[in-house]
CSV table of C-alpha atoms in Angstrom, one decimal:
chain,number,residue,atom,x,y,z
A,168,ASP,CA,73.7,13.1,-74.9
A,169,THR,CA,72.5,10.6,-77.5
A,170,ALA,CA,68.7,10.2,-77.0
A,171,VAL,CA,68.5,6.6,-78.2
A,172,SER,CA,71.8,4.7,-78.2
A,173,GLN,CA,72.4,1.3,-79.6
A,174,THR,CA,75.4,-1.0,-79.2
A,175,PRO,CA,77.2,-2.3,-81.1
A,176,LYS,CA,77.1,-0.2,-84.2
A,177,TYR,CA,78.5,-3.0,-86.3
A,178,LEU,CA,78.3,-6.7,-85.7
A,179,VAL,CA,79.9,-9.4,-88.0
A,180,THR,CA,79.4,-12.9,-86.9
A,181,GLN,CA,79.2,-16.5,-88.2
A,182,MET,CA,76.1,-18.5,-88.8
A,183,GLY,CA,74.9,-20.4,-85.8
A,184,ASN,CA,76.3,-17.9,-83.3
A,185,ASP,CA,74.2,-16.1,-80.6
A,186,LYS,CA,74.4,-12.4,-80.3
A,187,SER,CA,72.8,-9.5,-78.5
A,188,ILE,CA,72.1,-5.9,-79.3
A,189,LYS,CA,71.5,-3.3,-76.6
A,190,CYS,CA,69.4,-0.2,-76.6
A,191,GLU,CA,69.0,2.6,-74.1
A,192,GLN,CA,67.0,5.8,-74.2
A,193,ASN,CA,67.3,8.9,-72.0
A,194,LEU,CA,64.1,10.6,-73.2
A,195,GLY,CA,61.9,9.4,-70.4
A,196,HIS,CA,59.7,7.6,-73.0
A,197,ASP,CA,57.6,4.6,-71.9
A,198,THR,CA,57.5,2.7,-75.2
A,199,MET,CA,60.4,1.1,-77.1
A,200,TYR,CA,60.6,-0.8,-80.4
A,201,TRP,CA,62.8,-2.9,-82.5
A,202,TYR,CA,62.7,-2.5,-86.3
A,203,LYS,CA,64.5,-4.4,-89.0
A,204,GLN,CA,65.6,-2.7,-92.2
A,205,ASP,CA,66.5,-5.0,-95.1
A,206,SER,CA,68.8,-4.3,-98.0
A,207,LYS,CA,65.9,-2.7,-99.9
A,208,LYS,CA,65.4,-0.2,-97.0
A,209,PHE,CA,62.1,-1.7,-96.1
A,210,LEU,CA,61.4,-1.0,-92.3
A,211,LYS,CA,59.5,-3.6,-90.5
A,212,ILE,CA,58.5,-3.6,-86.8
A,213,MET,CA,59.5,-6.6,-84.8
A,214,PHE,CA,58.7,-5.9,-81.2
A,215,SER,CA,57.4,-3.2,-78.9
A,216,TYR,CA,57.4,-2.8,-75.2
A,217,ASN,CA,55.3,-0.4,-73.1
A,218,ASN,CA,56.5,0.1,-69.5
A,219,LYS,CA,58.4,-3.2,-69.7
A,220,GLU,CA,55.4,-5.1,-71.1
A,221,LEU,CA,55.5,-6.7,-74.5
A,222,ILE,CA,52.7,-5.2,-76.6
A,223,ILE,CA,53.7,-5.9,-80.2
A,224,ASN,CA,55.2,-9.2,-81.3
A,225,GLU,CA,55.1,-9.4,-85.1
A,226,THR,CA,55.8,-12.6,-87.0
A,227,VAL,CA,59.4,-13.0,-86.0
A,228,PRO,CA,61.2,-16.3,-85.6
A,229,ASN,CA,61.4,-17.4,-82.0
A,230,ARG,CA,65.2,-17.2,-82.3
A,231,PHE,CA,64.7,-13.5,-81.6
A,232,SER,CA,64.0,-12.7,-78.0
A,233,PRO,CA,63.6,-9.1,-76.7
A,234,LYS,CA,64.0,-8.2,-73.1
A,235,SER,CA,63.2,-4.9,-71.4
A,236,PRO,CA,64.7,-4.8,-67.9
A,237,ASP,CA,63.2,-1.3,-67.4
A,238,LYS,CA,61.4,1.2,-69.5
A,239,ALA,CA,64.7,2.9,-70.5
A,240,HIS,CA,66.3,-0.3,-71.9
A,241,LEU,CA,65.3,-2.8,-74.6
A,242,ASN,CA,67.7,-5.5,-75.7
A,243,LEU,CA,67.5,-8.0,-78.5
A,244,HIS,CA,69.0,-11.4,-78.3
A,245,ILE,CA,69.3,-13.6,-81.4
A,246,ASN,CA,70.0,-17.3,-81.3
A,247,SER,CA,71.4,-19.5,-84.0
A,248,LEU,CA,72.0,-16.6,-86.4
A,249,GLU,CA,71.2,-17.2,-90.1
A,250,LEU,CA,72.4,-15.5,-93.3
A,251,GLY,CA,68.9,-14.0,-93.7
A,252,ASP,CA,69.2,-12.2,-90.4
A,253,SER,CA,71.7,-9.8,-92.0
A,254,ALA,CA,70.1,-6.4,-91.9
A,255,VAL,CA,70.2,-3.1,-90.0
A,256,TYR,CA,68.3,-3.2,-86.7
A,257,PHE,CA,66.9,0.0,-85.3
A,258,CYS,CA,65.8,0.6,-81.8
A,259,ALA,CA,63.2,3.4,-81.3
A,260,SER,CA,61.2,5.0,-78.5
A,261,SER,CA,58.1,7.1,-78.1
A,262,GLN,CA,55.9,8.4,-75.4
A,263,GLY,CA,52.8,6.3,-75.4
A,264,ILE,CA,51.9,3.4,-77.8
A,265,THR,CA,50.5,5.9,-80.3
A,266,GLY,CA,53.6,8.0,-79.9
A,267,TYR,CA,54.0,11.3,-81.6
A,268,GLY,CA,57.3,11.2,-83.5
A,269,TYR,CA,59.4,8.1,-82.8
A,270,THR,CA,63.1,8.7,-82.0
A,271,PHE,CA,65.4,6.2,-83.6
A,272,GLY,CA,68.8,5.0,-82.6
A,273,SER,CA,71.6,5.0,-85.1
A,274,GLY,CA,71.2,1.4,-85.9
A,275,THR,CA,73.2,-1.9,-85.6
A,276,ARG,CA,74.4,-3.3,-88.9
A,277,LEU,CA,74.4,-7.1,-88.5
A,278,THR,CA,76.3,-9.2,-91.0
A,279,VAL,CA,76.1,-12.9,-90.8
A,280,VAL,CA,78.7,-14.8,-92.7
B,236,GLY,CA,49.2,-3.8,-89.9
B,237,GLN,CA,48.2,-0.9,-92.1
B,238,GLN,CA,49.5,-1.0,-95.6
B,239,VAL,CA,50.6,2.2,-97.3
B,240,MET,CA,51.9,2.6,-100.8
B,241,GLN,CA,54.5,5.2,-101.5
B,242,ILE,CA,55.3,6.6,-105.0
B,243,PRO,CA,57.6,7.0,-106.7
B,244,GLN,CA,60.1,4.6,-105.3
B,245,TYR,CA,63.0,6.7,-106.7
B,246,GLN,CA,63.1,10.4,-107.6
B,247,HIS,CA,66.1,11.9,-109.4
B,248,VAL,CA,65.9,15.7,-109.2
B,249,GLN,CA,67.8,18.5,-110.7
B,250,GLU,CA,69.1,20.9,-108.0
B,251,GLY,CA,66.7,23.8,-107.8
B,252,GLU,CA,63.6,21.9,-109.1
B,253,ASP,CA,60.6,20.8,-107.1
B,254,PHE,CA,59.2,17.3,-106.5
B,255,THR,CA,56.5,15.5,-104.7
B,256,THR,CA,56.2,12.1,-103.1
B,257,TYR,CA,52.9,10.5,-102.3
B,258,CYS,CA,51.6,8.1,-99.7
B,259,ASN,CA,48.3,6.2,-100.3
B,260,SER,CA,46.2,4.0,-98.1
B,261,SER,CA,43.1,2.0,-99.0
B,262,THR,CA,41.6,2.7,-95.5
B,263,THR,CA,41.1,5.9,-93.5
B,264,LEU,CA,44.0,6.8,-91.4
B,265,SER,CA,44.0,8.3,-87.9
B,266,ASN,CA,47.2,10.2,-88.6
B,267,ILE,CA,50.3,9.9,-90.7
B,268,GLN,CA,53.9,10.6,-89.9
B,269,TRP,CA,56.8,11.5,-92.2
B,270,TYR,CA,60.4,10.6,-91.7
B,271,LYS,CA,63.7,11.2,-93.5
B,272,GLN,CA,66.6,8.8,-93.6
B,273,ARG,CA,69.9,10.1,-94.9
B,274,PRO,CA,72.2,7.6,-96.6
B,275,GLY,CA,73.8,5.5,-93.9
B,276,GLY,CA,71.7,7.2,-91.2
B,277,HIS,CA,68.6,6.5,-89.2
B,278,PRO,CA,65.0,7.6,-89.7
B,279,VAL,CA,64.4,11.1,-88.3
B,280,PHE,CA,60.9,12.3,-87.5
B,281,LEU,CA,59.8,15.2,-89.7
B,282,ILE,CA,56.1,15.8,-88.9
B,283,GLN,CA,52.7,14.3,-88.0
B,284,LEU,CA,49.5,15.1,-89.7
B,285,VAL,CA,46.2,14.4,-88.0
B,286,LYS,CA,43.4,16.5,-89.4
B,287,SER,CA,41.6,16.1,-92.7
B,288,GLY,CA,43.0,18.4,-95.3
B,289,GLU,CA,45.8,19.5,-93.0
B,290,VAL,CA,48.8,21.3,-94.5
B,291,LYS,CA,52.0,22.0,-92.6
B,292,LYS,CA,55.2,23.6,-93.8
B,293,GLN,CA,58.8,23.3,-92.8
B,294,LYS,CA,60.9,25.8,-94.8
B,295,ARG,CA,60.9,24.2,-98.3
B,296,LEU,CA,58.9,21.2,-97.3
B,297,THR,CA,55.1,21.1,-97.5
B,298,PHE,CA,53.1,18.2,-96.0
B,299,GLN,CA,49.5,17.6,-96.8
B,300,PHE,CA,46.9,15.2,-95.5
B,301,GLY,CA,44.1,14.4,-97.9
B,302,GLU,CA,40.5,15.3,-97.2
B,303,ALA,CA,39.5,11.7,-96.9
B,304,LYS,CA,42.6,11.0,-94.7
B,305,LYS,CA,43.6,8.2,-97.1
B,306,ASN,CA,46.6,9.9,-98.7
B,307,SER,CA,49.3,12.3,-98.0
B,308,SER,CA,52.0,14.1,-99.9
B,309,LEU,CA,55.4,15.7,-99.3
B,310,HIS,CA,56.4,18.5,-101.7
B,311,ILE,CA,59.9,19.9,-101.7
B,312,THR,CA,60.6,23.2,-103.5
B,313,ALA,CA,64.0,24.3,-104.8
B,314,THR,CA,65.7,21.0,-104.1
B,315,GLN,CA,69.1,21.1,-102.5
B,316,THR,CA,71.8,18.5,-102.1
B,317,THR,CA,70.9,18.3,-98.4
B,318,ASP,CA,67.5,16.9,-99.4
B,319,VAL,CA,69.2,13.6,-100.5
B,320,GLY,CA,67.8,10.6,-98.6
B,321,THR,CA,64.8,8.4,-98.3
B,322,TYR,CA,61.5,9.8,-97.3
B,323,PHE,CA,59.1,7.5,-95.5
B,324,CYS,CA,55.5,7.9,-94.5
B,325,ALA,CA,54.4,5.8,-91.5
B,326,VAL,CA,50.9,5.0,-90.2
B,327,ASP,CA,49.1,3.0,-87.5
B,328,TYR,CA,50.0,2.6,-83.9
B,329,LYS,CA,52.6,-0.1,-85.0
B,330,LEU,CA,54.1,2.6,-87.1
B,331,SER,CA,54.0,0.7,-90.4
B,332,PHE,CA,56.3,2.3,-92.9
B,333,GLY,CA,55.8,2.7,-96.6
B,334,ALA,CA,58.6,1.5,-98.8
B,335,GLY,CA,60.0,5.0,-99.1
B,336,THR,CA,61.0,7.4,-101.8
B,337,THR,CA,64.7,7.6,-102.4
B,338,VAL,CA,65.8,11.0,-103.6
B,339,THR,CA,69.0,11.8,-105.5
B,340,VAL,CA,70.0,15.3,-106.6
B,341,ARG,CA,71.9,16.3,-109.7
B,342,ALA,CA,74.0,19.3,-109.1
């Protein structure tokens, strides 16, 4: 029954590896997001998709590639992981690009060693 | 994206006391949202304010949007241990978050 679900919840991997995080929402929302939260709790938007189209692409290394196969799913693939990529990654969704009340997933804690 | 300043960064409160956290912008905002993140949890939407001078209440929480729509406040009365967490304001269609106010409660 989880509205926005992310997998995996925890991810520990070595530098240089490639990894993916998956997100699914069952709210019928048309817009999905990836946020990165660093160790100081600062939340920064990375990407946003509206009806499978990329609408926000912040200054993010091109090692990060989002993919939205349909409007209920938004995945994040990260190539050549670096130590600085360690953070909590949150997926979120809303109805419309100026959504009222974003719904966040429970997060994926990525640790690069 | 829109920049918002949140103060204070940390708030240590005695249980039963009141406190206020503030969110300030240098430009006029179309709306502002507030979120709460419990330790180890994810941000949870609390409320959205749209109108100038708007005041909304949720039990012990009172949210206010400034007359000029450049600032907002969250006031919590009779703080309880369940209020522990980080409170964020967020603005702009990219939902730019403030740095948050992390609240701890002394029993």
